PDB file of C-alpha atoms in Angstrom:
ATOM      1  CA  UNK A   1     -80.179 -40.197  34.381  1.00 52.00           C
ATOM      2  CA  UNK A   2     -76.668 -40.178  35.790  1.00 47.00           C
ATOM      3  CA  UNK A   3     -76.252 -43.825  34.909  1.00 49.00           C
ATOM      4  CA  UNK A   4     -77.409 -43.205  31.327  1.00 45.00           C
ATOM      5  CA  UNK A   5     -74.917 -40.335  30.905  1.00 50.00           C
ATOM      6  CA  UNK A   6     -72.052 -42.507  32.205  1.00 49.00           C
ATOM      7  CA  UNK A   7     -72.988 -45.255  29.722  1.00 46.00           C
ATOM      8  CA  UNK A   8     -72.928 -42.783  26.827  1.00 51.00           C
ATOM      9  CA  UNK A   9     -69.460 -41.444  27.831  1.00 51.00           C
ATOM     10  CA  UNK A  10     -68.116 -44.983  28.115  1.00 53.00           C
ATOM     11  CA  UNK A  11     -69.515 -45.823  24.684  1.00 49.00           C
ATOM     12  CA  UNK A  12     -67.886 -42.692  23.150  1.00 45.00           C
ATOM     13  CA  UNK A  13     -64.481 -43.572  24.592  1.00 49.00           C
ATOM     14  CA  UNK A  14     -64.829 -47.131  23.320  1.00 51.00           C
ATOM     15  CA  UNK A  15     -65.735 -45.849  19.857  1.00 50.00           C
ATOM     16  CA  UNK A  16     -62.727 -43.539  19.734  1.00 46.00           C
ATOM     17  CA  UNK A  17     -60.429 -46.324  20.855  1.00 50.00           C
ATOM     18  CA  UNK A  18     -61.846 -48.462  18.087  1.00 53.00           C
ATOM     19  CA  UNK A  19     -61.059 -45.800  15.484  1.00 48.00           C
ATOM     20  CA  UNK A  20     -57.495 -45.434  16.688  1.00 47.00           C
ATOM     21  CA  UNK A  21     -57.140 -49.206  16.891  1.00 53.00           C
ATOM     22  CA  UNK A  22     -55.363 -49.127  20.267  1.00 51.00           C
ATOM     23  CA  UNK A  23     -56.553 -48.990  23.807  1.00 51.00           C
ATOM     24  CA  UNK A  24     -56.446 -45.610  25.487  1.00 51.00           C
ATOM     25  CA  UNK A  25     -54.000 -46.928  28.058  1.00 53.00           C
ATOM     26  CA  UNK A  26     -51.672 -48.129  25.296  1.00 51.00           C
ATOM     27  CA  UNK A  27     -51.744 -44.684  23.523  1.00 53.00           C
ATOM     28  CA  UNK A  28     -50.753 -42.907  26.679  1.00 52.00           C
ATOM     29  CA  UNK A  29     -47.804 -45.258  27.002  1.00 54.00           C
ATOM     30  CA  UNK A  30     -46.772 -44.726  23.309  1.00 55.00           C
ATOM     31  CA  UNK A  31     -46.790 -40.929  23.777  1.00 56.00           C
ATOM     32  CA  UNK A  32     -44.163 -41.486  26.449  1.00 57.00           C
ATOM     33  CA  UNK A  33     -41.844 -43.509  24.166  1.00 60.00           C
ATOM     34  CA  UNK A  34     -42.434 -42.007  20.660  1.00 71.00           C
ATOM     35  CA  UNK A  35     -39.339 -41.726  18.366  1.00 86.00           C
ATOM     36  CA  UNK A  36     -37.957 -38.189  17.718  1.00 92.00           C
ATOM     37  CA  UNK A  37     -37.555 -36.822  14.149  1.00 95.00           C
ATOM     38  CA  UNK A  38     -34.469 -34.939  12.920  1.00 94.00           C
ATOM     39  CA  UNK A  39     -33.692 -33.328   9.546  1.00 95.00           C
ATOM     40  CA  UNK A  40     -30.529 -31.460   8.381  1.00 97.00           C
ATOM     41  CA  UNK A  41     -29.877 -29.130   5.478  1.00 97.00           C
ATOM     42  CA  UNK A  42     -26.506 -27.703   4.329  1.00 97.00           C
ATOM     43  CA  UNK A  43     -26.183 -24.112   3.026  1.00 98.00           C
ATOM     44  CA  UNK A  44     -23.207 -23.148   0.867  1.00 97.00           C
ATOM     45  CA  UNK A  45     -21.998 -19.577   1.534  1.00 97.00           C
ATOM     46  CA  UNK A  46     -19.824 -17.472  -0.814  1.00 97.00           C
ATOM     47  CA  UNK A  47     -18.137 -14.327   0.527  1.00 94.00           C
ATOM     48  CA  UNK A  48     -16.906 -12.139  -2.323  1.00 93.00           C
ATOM     49  CA  UNK A  49     -14.113  -9.825  -1.181  1.00 91.00           C
ATOM     50  CA  UNK A  50     -13.609  -6.517  -3.011  1.00 92.00           C
ATOM     51  CA  UNK A  51     -10.464  -5.686  -4.945  1.00 94.00           C
ATOM     52  CA  UNK A  52      -8.961  -2.611  -3.355  1.00 90.00           C
ATOM     53  CA  UNK A  53      -5.625  -0.900  -2.869  1.00 92.00           C
ATOM     54  CA  UNK A  54      -4.218   1.535  -0.302  1.00 91.00           C
ATOM     55  CA  UNK A  55      -1.092   3.588  -1.068  1.00 92.00           C
ATOM     56  CA  UNK A  56       0.692   5.527   1.676  1.00 92.00           C
ATOM     57  CA  UNK A  57       3.104   8.261   0.556  1.00 94.00           C
ATOM     58  CA  UNK A  58       4.534  11.637   1.582  1.00 94.00           C
ATOM     59  CA  UNK A  59       3.030  14.661  -0.160  1.00 94.00           C
ATOM     60  CA  UNK A  60       6.176  16.712   0.502  1.00 94.00           C
ATOM     61  CA  UNK A  61       9.822  15.936   1.248  1.00 93.00           C
ATOM     62  CA  UNK A  62      12.592  18.429   2.041  1.00 92.00           C
ATOM     63  CA  UNK A  63      16.197  17.432   1.315  1.00 91.00           C
ATOM     64  CA  UNK A  64      18.575  19.771   3.148  1.00 89.00           C
ATOM     65  CA  UNK A  65      22.001  19.260   1.643  1.00 86.00           C
ATOM     66  CA  UNK A  66      25.009  20.705   3.445  1.00 83.00           C
ATOM     67  CA  UNK A  67      28.472  21.799   2.356  1.00 80.00           C
ATOM     68  CA  UNK A  68      31.499  23.218   4.169  1.00 76.00           C
ATOM     69  CA  UNK A  69      33.009  26.477   2.941  1.00 79.00           C
ATOM     70  CA  UNK A  70      36.796  26.689   2.967  1.00 74.00           C
ATOM     71  CA  UNK A  71      39.806  28.474   1.575  1.00 74.00           C
ATOM     72  CA  UNK A  72      42.099  26.145  -0.358  1.00 65.00           C
ATOM     73  CA  UNK A  73      45.661  27.004  -1.302  1.00 65.00           C
ATOM     74  CA  UNK A  74      46.468  26.196  -4.907  1.00 56.00           C
ATOM     75  CA  UNK A  75      50.257  26.527  -4.370  1.00 58.00           C
ATOM     76  CA  UNK A  76      50.380  29.681  -6.498  1.00 52.00           C
ATOM     77  CA  UNK A  77      50.474  27.942  -9.882  1.00 53.00           C
ATOM     78  CA  UNK A  78      47.131  26.271 -10.574  1.00 47.00           C
ATOM     79  CA  UNK A  79      44.909  29.361 -10.243  1.00 49.00           C
ATOM     80  CA  UNK A  80      46.001  32.449 -12.218  1.00 51.00           C
ATOM     81  CA  UNK A  81      44.428  35.530 -13.769  1.00 51.00           C
ATOM     82  CA  UNK A  82      45.900  38.006 -16.273  1.00 50.00           C
ATOM     83  CA  UNK A  83      44.656  41.186 -17.962  1.00 49.00           C
ATOM     84  CA  UNK A  84      46.094  44.378 -19.525  1.00 46.00           C
ATOM     85  CA  UNK A  85      44.259  47.670 -19.696  1.00 48.00           C
ATOM     86  CA  UNK A  86      40.553  48.258 -19.519  1.00 51.00           C
ATOM     87  CA  UNK A  87      40.327  49.128 -23.225  1.00 54.00           C
ATOM     88  CA  UNK A  88      42.367  46.181 -24.451  1.00 53.00           C
ATOM     89  CA  UNK A  89      40.075  43.211 -25.194  1.00 53.00           C
ATOM     90  CA  UNK A  90      42.771  40.939 -26.543  1.00 54.00           C
ATOM     91  CA  UNK A  91      43.423  39.597 -23.061  1.00 51.00           C
ATOM     92  CA  UNK A  92      40.684  37.868 -21.009  1.00 52.00           C
ATOM     93  CA  UNK A  93      40.492  36.549 -17.491  1.00 52.00           C
ATOM     94  CA  UNK A  94      41.851  33.008 -17.401  1.00 53.00           C
ATOM     95  CA  UNK A  95      41.368  30.857 -14.322  1.00 55.00           C
ATOM     96  CA  UNK A  96      41.399  27.215 -13.370  1.00 56.00           C
ATOM     97  CA  UNK A  97      40.824  25.427 -10.081  1.00 57.00           C
ATOM     98  CA  UNK A  98      40.127  21.971  -8.714  1.00 56.00           C
ATOM     99  CA  UNK A  99      36.387  21.143  -8.670  1.00 61.00           C
ATOM    100  CA  UNK A 100      34.910  21.448  -5.199  1.00 67.00           C
ATOM    101  CA  UNK A 101      32.446  18.755  -4.165  1.00 75.00           C
ATOM    102  CA  UNK A 102      31.016  15.768  -6.046  1.00 82.00           C
ATOM    103  CA  UNK A 103      29.349  16.022  -9.427  1.00 88.00           C
ATOM    104  CA  UNK A 104      26.517  13.762  -8.297  1.00 91.00           C
ATOM    105  CA  UNK A 105      25.187  12.097  -5.186  1.00 91.00           C
ATOM    106  CA  UNK A 106      22.882   9.138  -4.557  1.00 94.00           C
ATOM    107  CA  UNK A 107      19.925   9.767  -2.222  1.00 94.00           C
ATOM    108  CA  UNK A 108      17.693   7.126  -0.592  1.00 95.00           C
ATOM    109  CA  UNK A 109      14.383   8.087   1.040  1.00 94.00           C
ATOM    110  CA  UNK A 110      13.798   5.251   3.511  1.00 93.00           C
ATOM    111  CA  UNK A 111      10.240   3.921   3.934  1.00 93.00           C
ATOM    112  CA  UNK A 112       8.875   6.618   1.614  1.00 94.00           C
ATOM    113  CA  UNK A 113       5.793   4.577   0.629  1.00 94.00           C
ATOM    114  CA  UNK A 114       3.703   1.555   1.591  1.00 93.00           C
ATOM    115  CA  UNK A 115       0.871  -0.476   0.046  1.00 93.00           C
ATOM    116  CA  UNK A 116      -1.811  -2.849   1.325  1.00 91.00           C
ATOM    117  CA  UNK A 117      -5.015  -4.337  -0.041  1.00 91.00           C
ATOM    118  CA  UNK A 118      -6.493  -7.250  -1.987  1.00 93.00           C
ATOM    119  CA  UNK A 119      -6.228  -8.321  -5.622  1.00 94.00           C
ATOM    120  CA  UNK A 120      -6.945 -11.446  -7.654  1.00 94.00           C
ATOM    121  CA  UNK A 121      -3.267 -12.437  -7.593  1.00 94.00           C
ATOM    122  CA  UNK A 122      -2.484 -11.053  -4.131  1.00 92.00           C
ATOM    123  CA  UNK A 123       0.098  -8.739  -5.712  1.00 94.00           C
ATOM    124  CA  UNK A 124       0.405  -5.255  -7.201  1.00 96.00           C
ATOM    125  CA  UNK A 125       2.902  -3.312  -9.273  1.00 97.00           C
ATOM    126  CA  UNK A 126       4.454  -0.096  -7.997  1.00 97.00           C
ATOM    127  CA  UNK A 127       6.179   2.335 -10.359  1.00 98.00           C
ATOM    128  CA  UNK A 128       7.842   5.751 -10.147  1.00 98.00           C
ATOM    129  CA  UNK A 129       8.366   8.675 -12.517  1.00 97.00           C
ATOM    130  CA  UNK A 130       9.873  12.075 -11.710  1.00 97.00           C
ATOM    131  CA  UNK A 131      11.254  15.419 -12.840  1.00 97.00           C
ATOM    132  CA  UNK A 132      14.438  17.443 -12.427  1.00 97.00           C
ATOM    133  CA  UNK A 133      14.599  20.065  -9.661  1.00 97.00           C
ATOM    134  CA  UNK A 134      14.585  23.658 -10.905  1.00 97.00           C
ATOM    135  CA  UNK A 135      15.497  26.793  -8.969  1.00 97.00           C
ATOM    136  CA  UNK A 136      12.474  28.713  -7.715  1.00 96.00           C
ATOM    137  CA  UNK A 137      13.964  32.176  -8.396  1.00 94.00           C
ATOM    138  CA  UNK A 138      12.245  33.812 -11.352  1.00 95.00           C
ATOM    139  CA  UNK A 139      14.431  33.799 -14.463  1.00 95.00           C
ATOM    140  CA  UNK A 140      16.939  31.307 -13.048  1.00 96.00           C
ATOM    141  CA  UNK A 141      18.347  28.497 -15.200  1.00 97.00           C
ATOM    142  CA  UNK A 142      19.899  26.634 -12.273  1.00 97.00           C
ATOM    143  CA  UNK A 143      18.700  23.065 -11.879  1.00 97.00           C
ATOM    144  CA  UNK A 144      19.548  19.742 -10.265  1.00 96.00           C
ATOM    145  CA  UNK A 145      19.167  16.948 -12.771  1.00 97.00           C
ATOM    146  CA  UNK A 146      17.707  13.729 -11.398  1.00 96.00           C
ATOM    147  CA  UNK A 147      18.606  10.419 -13.001  1.00 90.00           C
ATOM    148  CA  UNK A 148      17.743   6.875 -12.059  1.00 88.00           C
ATOM    149  CA  UNK A 149      14.486   7.245 -10.141  1.00 97.00           C
ATOM    150  CA  UNK A 150      14.021   3.738  -8.681  1.00 97.00           C
ATOM    151  CA  UNK A 151      12.025   1.927  -6.015  1.00 97.00           C
ATOM    152  CA  UNK A 152      13.309  -0.768  -3.679  1.00 96.00           C
ATOM    153  CA  UNK A 153      11.709  -3.072  -1.131  1.00 95.00           C
ATOM    154  CA  UNK A 154      12.260  -6.360   0.689  1.00 93.00           C
ATOM    155  CA  UNK A 155       8.572  -7.329   0.273  1.00 89.00           C
ATOM    156  CA  UNK A 156       8.622  -8.184  -3.405  1.00 92.00           C
ATOM    157  CA  UNK A 157       7.050 -11.383  -4.697  1.00 89.00           C
ATOM    158  CA  UNK A 158      10.537 -12.885  -5.019  1.00 85.00           C
ATOM    159  CA  UNK A 159      12.046 -11.143  -2.000  1.00 90.00           C
ATOM    160  CA  UNK A 160      14.120  -7.993  -2.375  1.00 94.00           C
ATOM    161  CA  UNK A 161      13.328  -6.027  -5.547  1.00 96.00           C
ATOM    162  CA  UNK A 162      14.425  -2.734  -7.122  1.00 97.00           C
ATOM    163  CA  UNK A 163      13.706  -0.842 -10.323  1.00 97.00           C
ATOM    164  CA  UNK A 164      11.467   1.816 -11.813  1.00 97.00           C
ATOM    165  CA  UNK A 165       8.612  -0.748 -11.696  1.00 98.00           C
ATOM    166  CA  UNK A 166       8.467  -3.558  -9.139  1.00 97.00           C
ATOM    167  CA  UNK A 167       5.964  -6.276  -8.206  1.00 96.00           C
ATOM    168  CA  UNK A 168       4.938  -6.309  -4.570  1.00 94.00           C
ATOM    169  CA  UNK A 169       2.969  -8.537  -2.206  1.00 90.00           C
ATOM    170  CA  UNK A 170      -0.341  -7.194  -0.937  1.00 89.00           C
ATOM    171  CA  UNK A 171      -0.675  -8.015   2.727  1.00 78.00           C
ATOM    172  CA  UNK A 172      -4.446  -8.453   3.109  1.00 78.00           C
ATOM    173  CA  UNK A 173      -7.146  -6.537   4.920  1.00 70.00           C
ATOM    174  CA  UNK A 174      -5.894  -6.012   8.453  1.00 70.00           C
ATOM    175  CA  UNK A 175      -3.585  -7.379  11.104  1.00 61.00           C
ATOM    176  CA  UNK A 176      -0.652  -7.509   8.701  1.00 68.00           C
ATOM    177  CA  UNK A 177       2.430  -5.354   8.336  1.00 73.00           C
ATOM    178  CA  UNK A 178       2.078  -3.354   5.088  1.00 79.00           C
ATOM    179  CA  UNK A 179       4.608  -3.743   2.297  1.00 89.00           C
ATOM    180  CA  UNK A 180       6.956  -0.760   2.570  1.00 92.00           C
ATOM    181  CA  UNK A 181       9.638   0.537   0.235  1.00 94.00           C
ATOM    182  CA  UNK A 182      12.266   3.194  -0.467  1.00 95.00           C
ATOM    183  CA  UNK A 183      12.756   5.791  -3.184  1.00 96.00           C
ATOM    184  CA  UNK A 184      16.214   6.145  -4.702  1.00 95.00           C
ATOM    185  CA  UNK A 185      17.468   8.936  -6.944  1.00 95.00           C
ATOM    186  CA  UNK A 186      20.748  10.286  -8.296  1.00 95.00           C
ATOM    187  CA  UNK A 187      21.193  14.069  -8.073  1.00 94.00           C
ATOM    188  CA  UNK A 188      23.498  15.599 -10.704  1.00 95.00           C
ATOM    189  CA  UNK A 189      24.874  19.105 -10.087  1.00 93.00           C
ATOM    190  CA  UNK A 190      26.363  19.804 -13.521  1.00 93.00           C
ATOM    191  CA  UNK A 191      23.864  22.640 -14.161  1.00 95.00           C
ATOM    192  CA  UNK A 192      23.425  23.769 -10.560  1.00 95.00           C
ATOM    193  CA  UNK A 193      24.650  27.360 -10.451  1.00 94.00           C
ATOM    194  CA  UNK A 194      22.725  28.879  -7.550  1.00 95.00           C
ATOM    195  CA  UNK A 195      22.044  28.230  -3.897  1.00 94.00           C
ATOM    196  CA  UNK A 196      18.509  28.170  -2.559  1.00 95.00           C
ATOM    197  CA  UNK A 197      15.478  25.980  -3.201  1.00 96.00           C
ATOM    198  CA  UNK A 198      15.260  23.781  -6.288  1.00 97.00           C
ATOM    199  CA  UNK A 199      11.846  22.160  -6.683  1.00 97.00           C
ATOM    200  CA  UNK A 200      10.665  19.081  -8.577  1.00 97.00           C
ATOM    201  CA  UNK A 201       8.458  16.070  -7.955  1.00 97.00           C
ATOM    202  CA  UNK A 202       8.080  12.334  -8.337  1.00 97.00           C
ATOM    203  CA  UNK A 203       4.932  10.248  -8.670  1.00 97.00           C
ATOM    204  CA  UNK A 204       4.413   6.753  -7.267  1.00 97.00           C
ATOM    205  CA  UNK A 205       1.680   4.644  -8.900  1.00 97.00           C
ATOM    206  CA  UNK A 206       0.362   1.355  -7.496  1.00 96.00           C
ATOM    207  CA  UNK A 207      -1.847  -0.987  -9.536  1.00 96.00           C
ATOM    208  CA  UNK A 208      -3.426  -4.337  -8.660  1.00 95.00           C
ATOM    209  CA  UNK A 209      -2.716  -7.306 -10.933  1.00 93.00           C
TER     210      UNK A 209
END
């Protein structure tokens, strides 16, 4: 019985080897030295960055101007006043004196704003508009006129720029120094008749391009 079973197993192995067409010893050797297979595929990736803009600015600025009070001699001839009696209106007070202080002054607010972000061109425009400064006392007509609101910066597309509207570089997402700039204005005191607070405002607008 054992011999018959061994013959059948041998016949089965021989049949399988015949189907494969190689001896069993040869297949074992081929498994050892079979060639490897490798395939590669390339994937194209598109990262779409958003267009965005960050504007840094001060919501309030206090300008504390100073002046020195003094008594100035006019040598007795420049400043004079004359009048007659209380009921006589033909004579009025007449006076003249040298103007004290400048009529206007230029003010620069250093590093008053900054921008950063991304745009299609890598740039943005920055513009400024503003108002005069009016006295806060009710019924007062005193004001400080403001002329020549302008912006200035060294980070313009062509270097240093100034004007009411300027074109600025945007400095990317992070790790870069933002583009900073100044605000310039001319204060005119022709209609300034009172001390105390005079309030106005200016608006800075940044826009990607």
